[in-house]
Every structure is written in structure tokens, then in C-alpha cells.
Amino acid sequence: MNVTAGIMPARFDLTITPALLRGTVTPPPSKSQSHRILIAAALGTEKSRIGNLGRSEDIDATRRCMAALKTPGNGLPELDCGESGSTLRFLIPVALALRGGGRFIGHGRLMERPQQPYFAIFREKRIAWEQKDGTLTVRGRLTPGDYTLPGDVSSQFVTGLLYALPLLEGDSRILLTTPLESRGYIDMTLDALEQFGVKAEYDGDCVFRVPGNQKYQARDVVIEADWSNAAFWYAAVSLGCELDIQGLNAFSAQGDMRIVPYYMKLQGPGPVDLDVSQCPDLVPPLAAMAALRAGETTRIVNAARLRIKESDRLAAVTEVLNAMGAQVEEFEDHLVICGKERLAGGVTVSGHNDHRIAMMAAIAAIRCEGPVTITGAECVKKSYPGFWEDYRSLGGKLTCDT
């Protein structure tokens, strides 16, 4: 199979023979920013132009669902969200505002991920909903007023309302009952709204004020490179690879540019604690770095939300790295990792149908003694379809088994 040509079968396993990577790499367009810009652009009445949008399964899901929402028709639109939590949570309020609801279809673990903050709002606002057989049907209309949400479950619920409430006929507020986590993602949402001429004010604590009767304006926007995926190349550098990571915005609103100070912490001696409450997607690359931080202990804390991602990421990180020879101890909401000089490898590990777990295993394999086989390696398509092509172009030794 020709990895460099990007020709991938629907499902495949990859065996990685350990080798250092060298060269120049540009991460793909930001998935988080792409979701937000796509939605804002689609909500406008005139055409916007989006540069460097890129393609991934999650972005395709948002593109597909926005097209369905904007297509006139009777009855509720059918919205296939694939496995994208962002698509589902962002568009539930939008569908209620635009079309009086929708039928949301999910795959993989998507419909196992909690939606209770929305369900509580539905009960209060008398919006009907039913979830069964991988489909969530919502029916009703959002009305201006106050919307109460916890801030420590997922910022995606806040983002969904921030997109929908400006379309209502009156002013609204979002009231947080607990401290906001993943603040960087909310900053990205507010930035996207502002770019498209929509106002929403955040007091920095627990109140968002959203004026109604607003319209999304047409804009020309270029999507930034993705800091979340760049984190895996930073991890490779920490393991001894010589990489020039290009195309990143050093002044980005992306919260995962936190990888830079965390990378620097992991280069120094002594025990390190990393609080990932604001950057949960960084846990897999951080864990790969920590696992090969010889003789040092790293604690990755405030990570409970990783149990409701594409996989239970705390369990998956622990299982995969330990199988490769690392020393990772899993707790309810954190990991403790005792670093080693090298890992044994010589094993087959599951990608857990989780793009970030598969990429973590690929990076950790760089410093293994024996080869590592990753099953279900196609899962990187969710966010970084060109990952294996980039890995090979940098000197990675890959063998594909279909």
C-alpha cells in the first residue's frame, strides 16, 4: 500500500518500525476553528469565502449538516453528525432556532456522550426530545431569555447557544453555574462571531449577554493551522526528532497552543504537574512525552472529561502506553507517569477508534526498541487525514496491513 500517495483503504492496521523523524511539517487546518467558521458562514444570508478549510470526517459532518439545515423543506431536517461531538452539540440549538429542531444521527460513541445540560434546558423551555437507536430528535423553538448551563462539563454547550441566540427576536443570557473550563474554545467562538459581525459579551466569570435580532455578515476568512495536531509533532521533537513545525499562528485564540509552555516544562528536570482542564485534547501527546521523560514523574491532572471522548481516553492512554512498555498509573481524574529512556515496543495496540490515541502511539513508537502495530489506524481521518502521509514523508517507517 502506497502511504505517500495518500491512498488508504477503509480500514487498515499499520506497523511502525522505530526511527527518528526529520524535516518540515505543516499541521492541517484547525478543526476547532473550521467548525466555528463554517457555521458562522453558513448562517449568513450572503456567500462567504473560506480559505485553507481542509477536509476531515468531523468537518465534513458539519458541512453536511449545515447544508441540510439551510435547505428549505417541510418537517425536521435529518442531520448526520458522524462521530463529531462538536457538530452535534454546536448544531442542536442552531437547528431549534432555524428549523424548529432536527433529527441528529450519531455513530461510534457519539450518542453515549452526555447531553444532559441541553436536556435540562429542554425541560425548562418545553422543548420535546427523544433519544433512541443512535438518533436524537429535538422539536421546538428557542425563545429569548436566560439559559443556565454548567461550565465544567463541556464548552461545546455554551458555543452552541452562542451561535443560536443571536438569531432570536430578543436578548438572552447564558448563566454558568460552575466555573468555565476550556476557556480557549469559548474565546475561539467569540472570535468567530465577531469576525462575522455578531456581538456577544462575556463578563469573564459566569454571564454571557447575547443581543437578539442579529444577522451573520459575509466575510472572507483563512483557517489557521491546528495547534491540537501540532502537539503531536512537538511530542516528536521532545523524543529527539528534528522537525520544523510551520504555519502556526503564535497569537492564535486556540487554547491548545498551551502545548508550548507544557512542552517547555517537560524538558526540564524534576516532577511536573500539568493541569489539562483548559486543554483536554493535549493529554495524548503530553502522555507520550511524559512516558519517555527518563527518570522523571509527571502528573496530568483535572482530566476527568477525557472519559467521554471518542474513547475513554484516560483508560486508552494508560492501556496503550503500558502495552508499549511505559509506566502509567490511571486514577479517576488524573494520570501519573514515570518516564523511561526507551519503551520495549514489539506489540500490537488498538487505536480505540480514536484519532488522538492512534497518533499518540505513532509518536511513542519513535523511541521503542521493537516495532509497534496499531490496529484501526484509519481513525486519524477524523481530524488529520494526512497524518500517516506526513509521518512517512518525515522518515517514518510504515507497513500497512489491510
Coordinates of C-alpha atoms in Angstrom, one line a residue:
M1 CA 0.0 0.0 0.0
N2 CA 1.3 3.4 -1.0
V3 CA 1.1 5.6 2.1
T4 CA 2.9 8.5 0.4
A5 CA 0.2 8.8 -2.2
G6 CA -2.5 9.1 0.5
I7 CA -4.3 6.1 -0.9
M8 CA -5.9 4.4 2.2
P9 CA -8.3 1.6 2.4
A10 CA -11.4 1.9 4.6
R11 CA -9.8 0.0 7.4
F12 CA -6.2 -0.9 8.0
D13 CA -3.5 -1.6 10.5
L14 CA 0.0 0.0 10.5
T15 CA 3.2 -1.4 11.8
I16 CA 5.8 1.2 12.7
T17 CA 9.5 0.4 12.8
P18 CA 11.1 2.8 15.3
A19 CA 13.0 5.6 13.6
L20 CA 13.7 9.3 14.3
L21 CA 11.8 11.8 12.1
R22 CA 13.4 14.8 10.4
G23 CA 12.1 17.5 8.2
T24 CA 9.5 20.2 7.8
V25 CA 5.8 19.7 8.6
T26 CA 2.7 21.9 8.5
P27 CA -0.2 20.7 10.6
P28 CA -3.6 20.6 9.0
P29 CA -6.1 23.4 9.3
S30 CA -7.6 23.9 12.8
K31 CA -10.6 21.6 13.2
S32 CA -11.9 23.7 16.1
Q33 CA -11.7 26.9 14.1
S34 CA -13.1 25.3 10.9
H35 CA -16.3 24.1 12.7
R36 CA -16.9 27.6 14.0
I37 CA -16.1 29.5 10.8
L38 CA -18.2 27.1 8.7
I39 CA -21.3 27.5 10.9
A40 CA -21.0 31.3 11.0
A41 CA -20.5 31.5 7.3
A42 CA -23.5 29.2 6.6
L43 CA -25.7 31.3 8.9
G44 CA -25.1 34.4 6.7
T45 CA -27.5 35.4 4.0
E46 CA -24.7 36.1 1.6
K47 CA -21.8 34.0 0.4
S48 CA -18.5 34.0 2.4
R49 CA -15.2 32.6 1.2
I50 CA -13.2 30.3 3.5
G51 CA -9.5 29.6 2.7
N52 CA -7.5 26.6 3.9
L53 CA -10.5 24.8 5.2
G54 CA -9.1 21.3 4.6
R55 CA -11.1 18.1 4.9
S56 CA -11.6 15.7 7.7
E57 CA -14.6 13.5 8.8
D58 CA -15.6 15.9 11.5
I59 CA -15.5 18.9 9.2
D60 CA -17.4 17.0 6.5
A61 CA -20.1 16.3 9.1
T62 CA -20.5 20.0 10.0
R63 CA -20.5 20.9 6.3
R64 CA -23.2 18.2 5.6
C65 CA -25.4 19.2 8.5
M66 CA -25.3 23.0 7.7
A67 CA -26.3 22.2 4.1
A68 CA -29.3 20.2 5.4
L69 CA -30.3 23.0 7.8
K70 CA -30.2 25.6 5.1
T71 CA -32.1 23.6 2.5
P72 CA -35.8 24.6 2.5
G73 CA -38.2 21.8 3.3
N74 CA -41.1 20.7 5.4
G75 CA -40.6 18.7 8.6
L76 CA -37.5 18.3 10.6
P77 CA -34.1 18.0 8.8
E78 CA -32.1 14.9 9.1
L79 CA -28.6 15.7 10.3
D80 CA -25.9 13.0 10.2
C81 CA -23.1 14.1 12.6
G82 CA -20.9 11.1 12.1
E83 CA -18.8 10.8 15.2
S84 CA -18.3 14.6 15.7
G85 CA -19.3 15.8 19.2
S86 CA -18.7 19.4 18.1
T87 CA -21.1 19.1 15.2
L88 CA -23.8 17.6 17.4
R89 CA -23.6 20.0 20.3
F90 CA -23.0 23.1 18.2
L91 CA -26.0 22.5 16.0
I92 CA -28.7 21.3 18.4
P93 CA -29.6 24.9 19.4
V94 CA -29.0 26.2 15.8
A95 CA -31.5 23.6 14.5
L96 CA -34.0 24.7 17.1
A97 CA -33.6 28.4 16.1
L98 CA -33.6 27.8 12.3
R99 CA -35.9 24.9 11.7
G100 CA -37.7 24.1 15.0
G101 CA -35.5 21.1 15.6
G102 CA -34.0 18.2 13.8
R103 CA -33.2 14.5 13.8
F104 CA -29.5 14.1 14.7
I105 CA -27.8 10.8 13.8
G106 CA -24.6 9.7 15.6
H107 CA -22.1 6.9 15.0
G108 CA -19.5 5.3 17.2
R109 CA -19.7 6.5 20.8
L110 CA -21.2 9.9 19.8
M111 CA -24.7 9.3 21.3
E112 CA -23.1 7.9 24.5
R113 CA -21.5 11.3 25.2
P114 CA -23.6 13.3 27.7
Q115 CA -26.2 15.8 26.5
Q116 CA -27.8 16.4 29.9
P117 CA -27.1 20.2 30.0
Y118 CA -29.3 20.6 26.9
F119 CA -31.9 18.2 28.2
A120 CA -32.3 20.3 31.4
I121 CA -32.8 23.4 29.1
F122 CA -35.3 21.4 27.0
R123 CA -37.4 20.6 30.1
E124 CA -37.4 24.3 31.2
K125 CA -38.2 25.6 27.8
R126 CA -40.7 22.9 26.9
I127 CA -38.7 21.6 24.0
A128 CA -39.5 17.9 23.1
W129 CA -36.7 15.4 22.7
E130 CA -36.3 11.7 22.2
Q131 CA -33.1 9.7 22.0
K132 CA -33.0 6.1 20.8
D133 CA -31.3 3.8 18.3
G134 CA -28.4 6.3 17.7
T135 CA -30.8 9.2 16.9
L136 CA -31.6 12.3 18.9
T137 CA -34.8 14.1 17.8
V138 CA -35.5 17.6 19.1
R139 CA -38.6 19.6 18.4
G140 CA -39.5 23.1 19.5
R141 CA -38.3 26.7 19.3
L142 CA -35.8 28.6 21.3
T143 CA -37.1 31.8 22.9
P144 CA -35.2 34.8 24.2
G145 CA -34.3 34.7 27.9
D146 CA -31.9 33.1 30.4
Y147 CA -30.2 29.8 29.7
T148 CA -28.4 28.0 32.6
L149 CA -25.5 25.7 31.9
P150 CA -22.7 24.1 33.9
G151 CA -19.3 25.4 32.8
D152 CA -17.3 22.3 33.7
V153 CA -19.0 19.7 31.5
S154 CA -18.1 20.9 28.0
S155 CA -17.7 24.3 26.5
Q156 CA -19.5 23.0 23.4
F157 CA -22.9 23.5 25.0
V158 CA -22.0 27.2 25.5
T159 CA -20.8 27.5 21.9
G160 CA -24.0 26.0 20.6
L161 CA -26.1 28.6 22.3
L162 CA -23.8 31.4 21.4
Y163 CA -24.4 30.6 17.7
A164 CA -28.2 30.3 18.1
L165 CA -29.2 33.0 20.5
P166 CA -28.3 36.0 18.2
L167 CA -30.9 34.7 15.7
L168 CA -33.8 35.1 18.2
E169 CA -36.1 38.1 18.3
G170 CA -35.0 39.3 21.8
D171 CA -31.9 39.5 24.1
S172 CA -30.7 36.5 26.0
R173 CA -28.2 35.5 28.7
I174 CA -26.2 32.3 29.3
L175 CA -25.6 31.8 33.0
L176 CA -22.9 29.4 34.2
T177 CA -23.5 27.6 37.4
T178 CA -19.9 26.3 37.7
P179 CA -16.5 27.7 36.7
L180 CA -15.9 27.6 32.9
E181 CA -13.4 25.1 31.6
S182 CA -11.8 25.0 28.2
R183 CA -11.9 28.8 28.1
G184 CA -9.8 28.9 25.0
Y185 CA -12.5 27.2 23.0
I186 CA -15.0 29.9 24.0
D187 CA -12.5 32.5 23.0
M188 CA -12.4 30.9 19.6
T189 CA -16.2 31.0 19.4
L190 CA -16.4 34.7 20.4
D191 CA -13.7 35.5 17.9
A192 CA -15.5 33.7 15.1
L193 CA -18.8 35.5 16.0
E194 CA -17.0 38.9 16.0
Q195 CA -15.5 38.2 12.6
F196 CA -19.0 37.6 11.1
G197 CA -20.4 40.7 12.7
V198 CA -22.2 39.1 15.7
K199 CA -22.0 40.5 19.2
A200 CA -21.8 38.5 22.4
E201 CA -20.3 39.8 25.7
Y202 CA -18.7 37.6 28.3
D203 CA -18.0 39.1 31.8
G204 CA -15.1 36.7 32.3
D205 CA -16.9 34.9 35.0
C206 CA -20.3 33.4 34.7
V207 CA -22.5 35.5 32.4
F208 CA -22.7 35.8 28.6
R209 CA -25.0 38.6 27.2
V210 CA -26.3 37.9 23.7
P211 CA -28.4 40.6 21.9
G212 CA -31.1 39.3 19.6
N213 CA -32.2 40.2 16.1
Q214 CA -28.6 39.9 14.8
K215 CA -27.5 38.8 11.3
Y216 CA -24.4 37.0 10.3
Q217 CA -22.4 39.0 7.8
A218 CA -20.4 37.7 4.8
R219 CA -16.7 37.5 5.3
D220 CA -13.5 36.1 3.7
V221 CA -11.6 34.1 6.3
V222 CA -8.5 31.9 6.2
I223 CA -8.3 29.0 8.7
E224 CA -5.2 28.7 10.8
A225 CA -3.1 25.6 11.2
D226 CA -4.1 23.4 14.1
W227 CA -2.3 23.6 17.4
S228 CA -4.1 20.5 18.7
N229 CA -2.5 18.3 16.0
A230 CA 0.8 20.3 16.1
A231 CA 1.1 19.0 19.6
F232 CA 2.0 15.5 18.3
W233 CA 4.9 17.0 16.3
Y234 CA 6.0 18.9 19.4
A235 CA 6.0 15.5 21.2
A236 CA 8.1 14.0 18.5
V237 CA 10.7 16.8 18.9
S238 CA 10.8 16.1 22.6
L239 CA 11.7 12.5 21.8
G240 CA 14.7 13.6 19.7
C241 CA 13.3 14.3 16.3
E242 CA 14.5 17.3 14.3
L243 CA 11.3 18.9 13.0
D244 CA 10.5 22.4 11.7
I245 CA 6.8 22.9 12.5
Q246 CA 5.4 25.6 10.2
G247 CA 2.2 27.5 9.6
L248 CA 1.2 28.1 13.2
N249 CA -0.2 31.4 14.5
A250 CA 1.7 32.4 17.6
F251 CA -1.1 34.8 18.5
S252 CA -3.9 32.3 18.0
A253 CA -7.1 32.1 20.1
Q254 CA -6.7 28.3 20.0
G255 CA -6.4 27.1 23.6
D256 CA -4.2 24.2 22.6
M257 CA -1.2 26.4 21.9
R258 CA -0.7 25.8 25.6
I259 CA 1.4 22.9 24.2
V260 CA 4.3 25.3 24.0
P261 CA 4.7 26.1 27.8
Y262 CA 3.8 22.5 28.7
Y263 CA 6.4 21.2 26.3
M264 CA 9.0 23.5 27.9
K265 CA 8.0 22.2 31.4
L266 CA 8.6 18.7 30.3
Q267 CA 12.1 19.4 29.0
G268 CA 13.3 20.4 32.5
P269 CA 14.3 18.1 35.4
G270 CA 12.1 17.2 38.4
P271 CA 8.5 16.3 38.9
V272 CA 5.9 18.2 36.8
D273 CA 2.2 18.7 37.2
L274 CA 0.2 19.6 34.1
D275 CA -3.4 20.9 34.6
V276 CA -5.3 20.0 31.4
S277 CA -8.8 21.4 32.5
Q278 CA -8.4 24.0 29.8
C279 CA -6.8 21.8 27.1
P280 CA -8.0 18.2 27.4
D281 CA -7.2 17.2 23.8
L282 CA -3.5 17.7 24.7
V283 CA -3.4 14.7 27.0
P284 CA -2.3 12.0 24.5
P285 CA 0.7 13.9 23.1
L286 CA 1.6 15.1 26.6
A287 CA 1.4 11.5 27.9
A288 CA 3.8 10.3 25.1
M289 CA 6.3 13.0 26.1
A290 CA 6.0 12.1 29.8
A291 CA 6.3 8.4 29.2
L292 CA 9.8 9.0 27.7
R293 CA 11.0 11.6 30.2
A294 CA 13.6 9.3 31.7
G295 CA 13.6 9.0 35.5
E296 CA 11.1 11.8 36.0
T297 CA 7.5 11.8 37.2
T298 CA 4.7 13.7 35.5
R299 CA 1.1 14.1 36.8
I300 CA -1.6 15.1 34.3
V301 CA -4.4 16.4 36.4
N302 CA -8.0 17.6 36.1
A303 CA -8.6 15.2 33.2
A304 CA -11.9 13.5 34.1
R305 CA -13.6 14.8 30.9
L306 CA -11.4 12.6 28.8
R307 CA -13.5 9.6 29.8
I308 CA -16.3 10.9 27.5
K309 CA -14.3 11.5 24.3
E310 CA -14.1 9.1 21.2
S311 CA -12.8 6.6 23.7
D312 CA -12.3 6.7 27.4
R313 CA -9.0 8.5 26.8
L314 CA -7.6 8.1 30.3
A315 CA -8.1 4.4 30.1
A316 CA -6.9 4.2 26.5
V317 CA -3.8 6.3 27.1
T318 CA -2.9 4.0 30.0
E319 CA -3.6 0.8 28.2
V320 CA -1.7 1.7 25.0
L321 CA 1.4 3.2 26.6
N322 CA 1.7 0.5 29.2
A323 CA 1.4 -2.2 26.5
M324 CA 4.3 -0.4 24.7
G325 CA 6.4 -0.6 27.9
A326 CA 5.6 2.7 29.7
Q327 CA 4.8 3.1 33.4
V328 CA 1.4 4.9 33.6
E329 CA -0.9 4.8 36.6
E330 CA -4.6 5.7 36.0
F331 CA -6.8 7.4 38.5
E332 CA -10.3 8.7 38.3
D333 CA -9.4 12.2 37.1
H334 CA -5.6 12.1 36.5
L335 CA -2.6 10.1 35.3
V336 CA 0.8 9.6 37.0
I337 CA 3.6 8.7 34.6
C338 CA 7.1 7.6 35.5
G339 CA 9.3 8.3 32.5
K340 CA 11.7 5.8 30.9
E341 CA 14.6 6.2 28.5
R342 CA 13.0 3.9 25.9
L343 CA 10.0 1.7 25.6
A344 CA 10.1 -2.0 24.7
G345 CA 7.6 -2.0 21.8
G346 CA 7.2 -5.3 20.0
V347 CA 3.5 -5.2 20.5
T348 CA 0.1 -4.7 18.8
V349 CA -2.0 -1.9 20.3
S350 CA -5.5 -0.7 19.5
G351 CA -6.2 2.7 18.0
H352 CA -9.5 2.6 20.0
N353 CA -11.3 4.2 17.1
D354 CA -9.8 7.5 18.5
H355 CA -7.6 9.6 16.2
R356 CA -5.6 11.1 19.1
I357 CA -4.8 7.7 20.6
A358 CA -3.5 6.3 17.3
M359 CA -1.3 9.4 16.8
M360 CA 0.0 9.1 20.3
A361 CA 1.0 5.5 19.7
A362 CA 2.8 6.5 16.5
I363 CA 4.8 9.2 18.3
A364 CA 5.7 7.0 21.2
A365 CA 6.8 4.3 18.8
I366 CA 9.7 6.5 17.7
R367 CA 11.5 5.6 21.0
C368 CA 10.6 1.9 21.1
E369 CA 13.1 -1.0 20.9
G370 CA 10.8 -3.1 18.7
P371 CA 8.1 -2.4 16.1
V372 CA 4.6 -1.3 17.1
T373 CA 1.4 -2.3 15.2
I374 CA -1.6 0.0 15.5
T375 CA -4.9 -1.6 14.7
G376 CA -7.7 0.6 13.1
A377 CA -5.1 3.2 12.1
E378 CA -7.6 4.8 9.7
C379 CA -9.2 6.6 12.7
V380 CA -6.9 9.5 12.1
K381 CA -9.3 10.6 9.3
K382 CA -11.4 12.2 12.0
S383 CA -9.1 15.2 12.3
Y384 CA -5.9 14.6 10.4
P385 CA -6.4 12.5 7.3
G386 CA -2.8 13.2 6.1
F387 CA -1.1 12.2 9.3
W388 CA 0.3 8.9 8.0
E389 CA 1.5 10.6 4.8
D390 CA 3.3 13.3 6.8
Y391 CA 4.7 10.7 9.2
R392 CA 6.2 8.7 6.3
S393 CA 7.5 11.9 4.5
L394 CA 9.4 12.7 7.6
G395 CA 11.2 9.4 7.6
G396 CA 8.7 7.2 9.5
K397 CA 8.9 3.5 8.5
L398 CA 5.3 2.3 8.0
T399 CA 4.0 -1.0 6.8
C400 CA 0.3 -1.3 6.1
D401 CA -1.8 -4.4 6.6
T402 CA -5.4 -4.3 5.3

